[in-house]
Structure formats: C-alpha cells, structure tokens
Amino acid sequence: AQSVAQPEDQVNVAEGNPLTVKCTYSVSGNPYLFWYVQYPNRGLQFLLKYITGDNLVKGSYGFEAEFNKSQTSFHLKKPSALVSDSALYFCAVREYGGSQGNLIFGKGTKLSVKP
Amino acid sequence: DAGVIQSPRHEVTEMGQEVTLRCKPISGHDYLFWYRQTMMRGLELLIYFNNNVPIDDSGMPEDRFSAKMPNASFSTLKIQPSEPRDSAVYFCASSTWETQYFGPGTRLLVL
C-alpha cells in the first residue's frame, strides 16, 4: 500500500535561513512525488514534482526538492526563507503509472518563518 | 487560464438542508476530483471522474453525498440532507494525466 509521511507538524525558521520540510514515502513501484503549498483560506497550490530524471527538482518561488530513492525521501528545501513562505506544505505520492485517484497526501507541515 | 473555479466560496446552512457545490475544471483536463479537508482527517478524496465518468466513489462517506459531471466543464457535489459533521472545506481539482490543480475551495458550515 502507498503511504507518505511528514514527520514534523511544524517547522520554525528565521527569515534568511535555509529551510527543509521533510517527506518520506512508500510505494511498491517507482513514485510520482509532488509538493503543494496551502496559504490560509486558499486551495492547494502546486509547487513542484518528480516523475523521472534529475533527482533535484526545481519549482516555484525558489523551492527545490531532492528525490532520494535509497532513503525513500523527497524533502523540500529553500536556500533562504521568506516570511511570505509561511504556509502549510503537503507532500503527495502515487505510483508511477498508477491510478490518478491513488494520489496520497501527507498530513501537512506548517512552516513558520519569523522576521 | 482562470484555473479551477468553485462556487460558492462560503456556505452556511442548517442541518437537514440540501447543499450543492459547483466546480468548473481547467479546460482540457479530463480528470476531476472532489476532496474534503478537515482538521481531524486531513485531505480526503471523495470521488473522481475521468472523461465525465465516475471512476471511484469509495471515498463518498454516505448515501447523503452524490456527485455528477454532466459535461467536461461542470461538476456538482450534493449533500442531502446536510449534517453538522459535514462541515469542512471541499476542494475540486482537475488534471490531465499527471499533476492535479486545485480550486480555492468551498468552506461549508452546517449548523
């Protein structure tokens, strides 16, 4: 069965410092991996995805994520955090070639960036 | 493109009333999803369609919930009768074969 874990409910970072939001996954085959961001009272907004190819994926707003197959991880990173990055971040996974309806979301990690 | 459009954005109703949520997917997308988000349960997939045909409705909580997609540009999620435990944010999303794009959601409060 597929699963995704975001081990931290909340991450606190000072503005200008690097940030990491962690995600680990479990699928029986190769994964499709996604990161979404949700600002207060808004829908989920697509940030980036890994399908195949380069393990380092770059996305919107300066975010990037690294696919690590051996550690089954897909951590979200940004070199320098902004206060405006404060939001709820969701990791999602489904099996390569699997059903669209089998996209599994993590519980979310609240990122708080302080000035 | 305007993205996924949902209406209404907010709905307050009384227990027992019928509630209809509406969604217009991104043009050209052939998948449409309905999700529900609550603090307790997170994001739950209720039902999804492919080419206007329901593919999996196993996430629909009860017979009080129904969804339709009469054409490629419109879908509804109906709750009849509504109950206080249905209070949540309901999201519609659409996709081609890879990435799902979400609407802004409908915040439903059932009193």
Short mmCIF file of C-alpha atoms in Angstrom, two decimals:
data_model
loop_
_atom_site.label_atom_id
_atom_site.label_comp_id
_atom_site.label_asym_id
_atom_site.label_seq_id
_atom_site.Cartn_x
_atom_site.Cartn_y
_atom_site.Cartn_z
CA ALA A 1 0.00 0.00 0.00
CA GLN A 2 1.11 3.54 -0.69
CA SER A 3 1.84 5.94 2.12
CA VAL A 4 3.52 9.25 2.74
CA ALA A 5 4.81 10.69 5.99
CA GLN A 6 5.64 14.21 7.00
CA PRO A 7 7.29 13.68 10.37
CA GLU A 8 7.13 17.30 11.52
CA ASP A 9 3.84 19.01 12.27
CA GLN A 10 5.59 22.36 12.34
CA VAL A 11 8.91 23.82 11.22
CA ASN A 12 10.14 27.15 12.52
CA VAL A 13 12.80 29.08 10.61
CA ALA A 14 14.25 32.56 10.80
CA GLU A 15 13.96 34.69 7.70
CA GLY A 16 17.04 34.36 5.52
CA ASN A 17 17.95 30.93 6.86
CA PRO A 18 17.66 27.77 4.79
CA LEU A 19 14.57 25.65 5.30
CA THR A 20 13.82 21.96 4.92
CA VAL A 21 10.43 20.29 5.11
CA LYS A 22 10.72 16.52 5.29
CA CYS A 23 8.78 13.87 3.43
CA THR A 24 9.21 10.12 3.20
CA TYR A 25 7.11 7.77 1.12
CA SER A 26 6.31 4.16 0.45
CA VAL A 27 5.12 2.74 -2.88
CA SER A 28 5.52 -0.68 -4.40
CA GLY A 29 6.97 0.62 -7.66
CA ASN A 30 8.51 3.88 -8.81
CA PRO A 31 6.94 7.02 -7.39
CA TYR A 32 5.41 10.20 -8.70
CA LEU A 33 6.13 12.78 -5.98
CA PHE A 34 4.58 16.21 -5.51
CA TRP A 35 4.76 19.18 -3.19
CA TYR A 36 1.84 21.53 -2.70
CA VAL A 37 1.52 24.67 -0.58
CA GLN A 38 -1.64 25.96 1.06
CA TYR A 39 -1.93 29.53 2.25
CA PRO A 40 -4.66 30.38 4.78
CA ASN A 41 -8.15 30.14 3.32
CA ARG A 42 -6.79 29.12 -0.07
CA GLY A 43 -6.64 25.96 -2.13
CA LEU A 44 -3.59 23.75 -2.55
CA GLN A 45 -1.12 25.25 -4.98
CA PHE A 46 1.24 23.03 -6.95
CA LEU A 47 4.93 23.72 -6.23
CA LEU A 48 6.95 21.00 -7.93
CA LYS A 49 7.03 17.35 -8.90
CA TYR A 50 9.37 14.46 -9.54
CA ILE A 51 8.44 11.98 -12.21
CA THR A 52 11.74 10.76 -13.68
CA GLY A 53 15.14 12.21 -14.46
CA ASP A 54 17.29 14.51 -12.38
CA ASN A 55 16.92 13.85 -8.66
CA LEU A 56 17.00 17.58 -7.88
CA VAL A 57 13.78 19.23 -8.93
CA LYS A 58 13.30 22.98 -9.02
CA GLY A 59 9.89 24.54 -8.61
CA SER A 60 8.04 27.75 -7.97
CA TYR A 61 9.13 30.56 -5.61
CA GLY A 62 12.71 29.30 -5.31
CA PHE A 63 11.78 25.94 -3.82
CA GLU A 64 13.50 22.72 -4.75
CA ALA A 65 13.27 19.11 -3.67
CA GLU A 66 15.63 16.18 -3.83
CA PHE A 67 14.47 12.70 -4.64
CA ASN A 68 16.45 10.08 -2.74
CA LYS A 69 15.45 6.59 -3.76
CA SER A 70 17.56 4.74 -1.19
CA GLN A 71 16.09 6.75 1.67
CA THR A 72 12.63 6.96 0.05
CA SER A 73 12.59 10.66 0.75
CA PHE A 74 11.59 13.80 -1.10
CA HIS A 75 12.50 16.72 1.16
CA LEU A 76 11.50 20.25 0.21
CA LYS A 77 14.20 22.90 0.50
CA LYS A 78 14.82 26.57 0.02
CA PRO A 79 18.19 28.29 0.50
CA SER A 80 16.79 31.46 2.07
CA ALA A 81 13.37 31.56 3.71
CA LEU A 82 10.96 34.47 3.41
CA VAL A 83 8.22 35.45 5.86
CA SER A 84 5.80 35.04 2.95
CA ASP A 85 6.76 31.34 2.74
CA SER A 86 4.81 30.75 5.95
CA ALA A 87 2.07 28.29 5.00
CA LEU A 88 1.02 24.65 5.16
CA TYR A 89 3.02 22.30 2.94
CA PHE A 90 1.81 18.94 1.67
CA CYS A 91 3.81 16.13 0.17
CA ALA A 92 1.93 13.66 -2.07
CA VAL A 93 2.81 10.41 -3.78
CA ARG A 94 1.34 7.95 -6.22
CA GLU A 95 2.82 5.01 -8.01
CA TYR A 96 4.27 5.58 -11.46
CA GLY A 97 1.60 4.54 -13.93
CA GLY A 98 -0.92 4.07 -11.17
CA SER A 99 -4.41 5.44 -10.90
CA GLN A 100 -4.88 9.19 -10.68
CA GLY A 101 -7.18 8.56 -7.76
CA ASN A 102 -4.40 6.98 -5.75
CA LEU A 103 -2.60 10.23 -5.00
CA ILE A 104 -1.89 10.06 -1.30
CA PHE A 105 -1.30 13.25 0.66
CA GLY A 106 0.68 13.67 3.84
CA LYS A 107 -0.87 15.35 6.85
CA GLY A 108 0.94 18.58 6.13
CA THR A 109 3.71 20.57 7.77
CA LYS A 110 3.12 24.08 8.97
CA LEU A 111 6.07 26.30 8.09
CA SER A 112 6.53 29.42 10.16
CA VAL A 113 9.16 31.93 9.07
CA LYS A 114 9.89 34.66 11.59
CA PRO A 115 11.44 38.02 10.70
CA ASP B 1 -6.47 30.16 -17.85
CA ALA B 2 -8.59 31.05 -14.83
CA GLY B 3 -7.75 27.82 -13.04
CA VAL B 4 -10.29 25.62 -11.32
CA ILE B 5 -13.37 27.61 -10.34
CA GLN B 6 -15.55 26.69 -7.39
CA SER B 7 -18.76 28.20 -6.10
CA PRO B 8 -19.89 29.23 -3.65
CA ARG B 9 -16.74 30.09 -1.70
CA HIS B 10 -18.63 30.00 1.58
CA GLU B 11 -21.86 28.30 2.51
CA VAL B 12 -23.69 28.37 5.82
CA THR B 13 -26.76 26.20 6.09
CA GLU B 14 -28.91 24.48 8.66
CA MET B 15 -28.95 20.79 9.36
CA GLY B 16 -31.27 18.95 7.03
CA GLN B 17 -30.93 21.36 4.14
CA GLU B 18 -29.63 20.41 0.72
CA VAL B 19 -26.24 21.79 -0.26
CA THR B 20 -24.87 21.94 -3.79
CA LEU B 21 -21.24 22.73 -4.51
CA ARG B 22 -20.11 23.55 -8.02
CA CYS B 23 -16.88 23.17 -9.93
CA LYS B 24 -15.56 24.21 -13.32
CA PRO B 25 -12.32 22.39 -14.16
CA ILE B 26 -9.45 23.73 -16.23
CA SER B 27 -10.28 23.48 -19.90
CA GLY B 28 -8.75 20.39 -21.50
CA HIS B 29 -8.36 18.48 -18.26
CA ASP B 30 -10.04 15.09 -18.40
CA TYR B 31 -9.83 14.19 -14.71
CA LEU B 32 -11.86 15.86 -11.97
CA PHE B 33 -11.57 15.20 -8.24
CA TRP B 34 -13.60 16.16 -5.19
CA TYR B 35 -11.77 16.32 -1.85
CA ARG B 36 -12.79 17.21 1.67
CA GLN B 37 -10.41 18.79 4.17
CA THR B 38 -10.89 18.82 7.93
CA MET B 39 -8.51 19.34 10.82
CA MET B 40 -9.20 15.88 12.16
CA ARG B 41 -8.94 13.84 8.95
CA GLY B 42 -6.82 15.98 6.70
CA LEU B 43 -7.41 15.79 2.96
CA GLU B 44 -9.73 13.00 1.82
CA LEU B 45 -10.58 12.04 -1.74
CA LEU B 46 -14.34 11.68 -2.10
CA ILE B 47 -14.76 10.81 -5.78
CA TYR B 48 -13.08 11.29 -9.11
CA PHE B 49 -14.17 11.35 -12.72
CA ASN B 50 -12.38 10.60 -15.97
CA ASN B 51 -13.96 11.95 -19.15
CA ASN B 52 -17.10 12.78 -17.15
CA VAL B 53 -17.49 9.19 -15.91
CA PRO B 54 -17.22 8.45 -12.17
CA ILE B 55 -14.28 6.11 -11.66
CA ASP B 56 -14.05 5.70 -7.91
CA ASP B 57 -16.60 6.91 -5.38
CA SER B 58 -15.39 4.77 -2.49
CA GLY B 59 -14.49 7.89 -0.53
CA MET B 60 -18.01 9.25 -0.51
CA PRO B 61 -18.95 8.99 3.15
CA GLU B 62 -22.64 8.15 2.86
CA ASP B 63 -25.57 8.00 0.50
CA ARG B 64 -26.32 11.57 1.50
CA PHE B 65 -23.43 12.56 -0.78
CA SER B 66 -23.73 12.47 -4.56
CA ALA B 67 -21.68 13.89 -7.40
CA LYS B 68 -22.32 14.42 -11.07
CA MET B 69 -20.39 15.59 -14.07
CA PRO B 70 -22.87 16.26 -16.88
CA ASN B 71 -20.21 17.65 -19.19
CA ALA B 72 -16.49 18.33 -19.39
CA SER B 73 -16.77 21.81 -17.92
CA PHE B 74 -19.03 21.33 -14.92
CA SER B 75 -19.43 19.13 -11.86
CA THR B 76 -21.56 19.24 -8.73
CA LEU B 77 -21.26 17.71 -5.30
CA LYS B 78 -24.55 17.48 -3.46
CA ILE B 79 -25.24 16.76 0.19
CA GLN B 80 -28.83 15.94 1.07
CA PRO B 81 -29.66 16.17 3.92
CA SER B 82 -26.70 18.00 5.38
CA GLU B 83 -25.44 17.35 8.91
CA PRO B 84 -23.12 19.35 11.20
CA ARG B 85 -20.36 16.75 10.74
CA ASP B 86 -20.28 17.63 7.05
CA SER B 87 -18.74 20.98 7.96
CA ALA B 88 -15.42 21.14 6.13
CA VAL B 89 -13.64 22.72 3.20
CA TYR B 90 -14.49 20.98 -0.07
CA PHE B 91 -11.97 21.19 -2.88
CA CYS B 92 -12.32 20.41 -6.52
CA ALA B 93 -9.20 19.59 -8.54
CA SER B 94 -8.57 18.77 -12.18
CA SER B 95 -5.71 17.24 -14.12
CA THR B 96 -4.60 15.72 -17.37
CA TRP B 97 -2.58 12.61 -16.51
CA GLU B 98 -0.03 13.91 -14.07
CA THR B 99 -0.48 16.98 -11.88
CA GLN B 100 -3.67 17.91 -10.05
CA TYR B 101 -4.58 21.58 -9.82
CA PHE B 102 -6.87 22.66 -7.03
CA GLY B 103 -9.63 25.21 -6.84
CA PRO B 104 -9.95 27.69 -3.97
CA GLY B 105 -12.42 25.50 -2.11
CA THR B 106 -15.88 25.90 -0.61
CA ARG B 107 -15.99 26.38 3.14
CA LEU B 108 -19.17 24.69 4.35
CA LEU B 109 -20.66 25.21 7.78
CA VAL B 110 -23.73 23.20 8.73
CA LEU B 111 -25.44 24.49 11.86
#
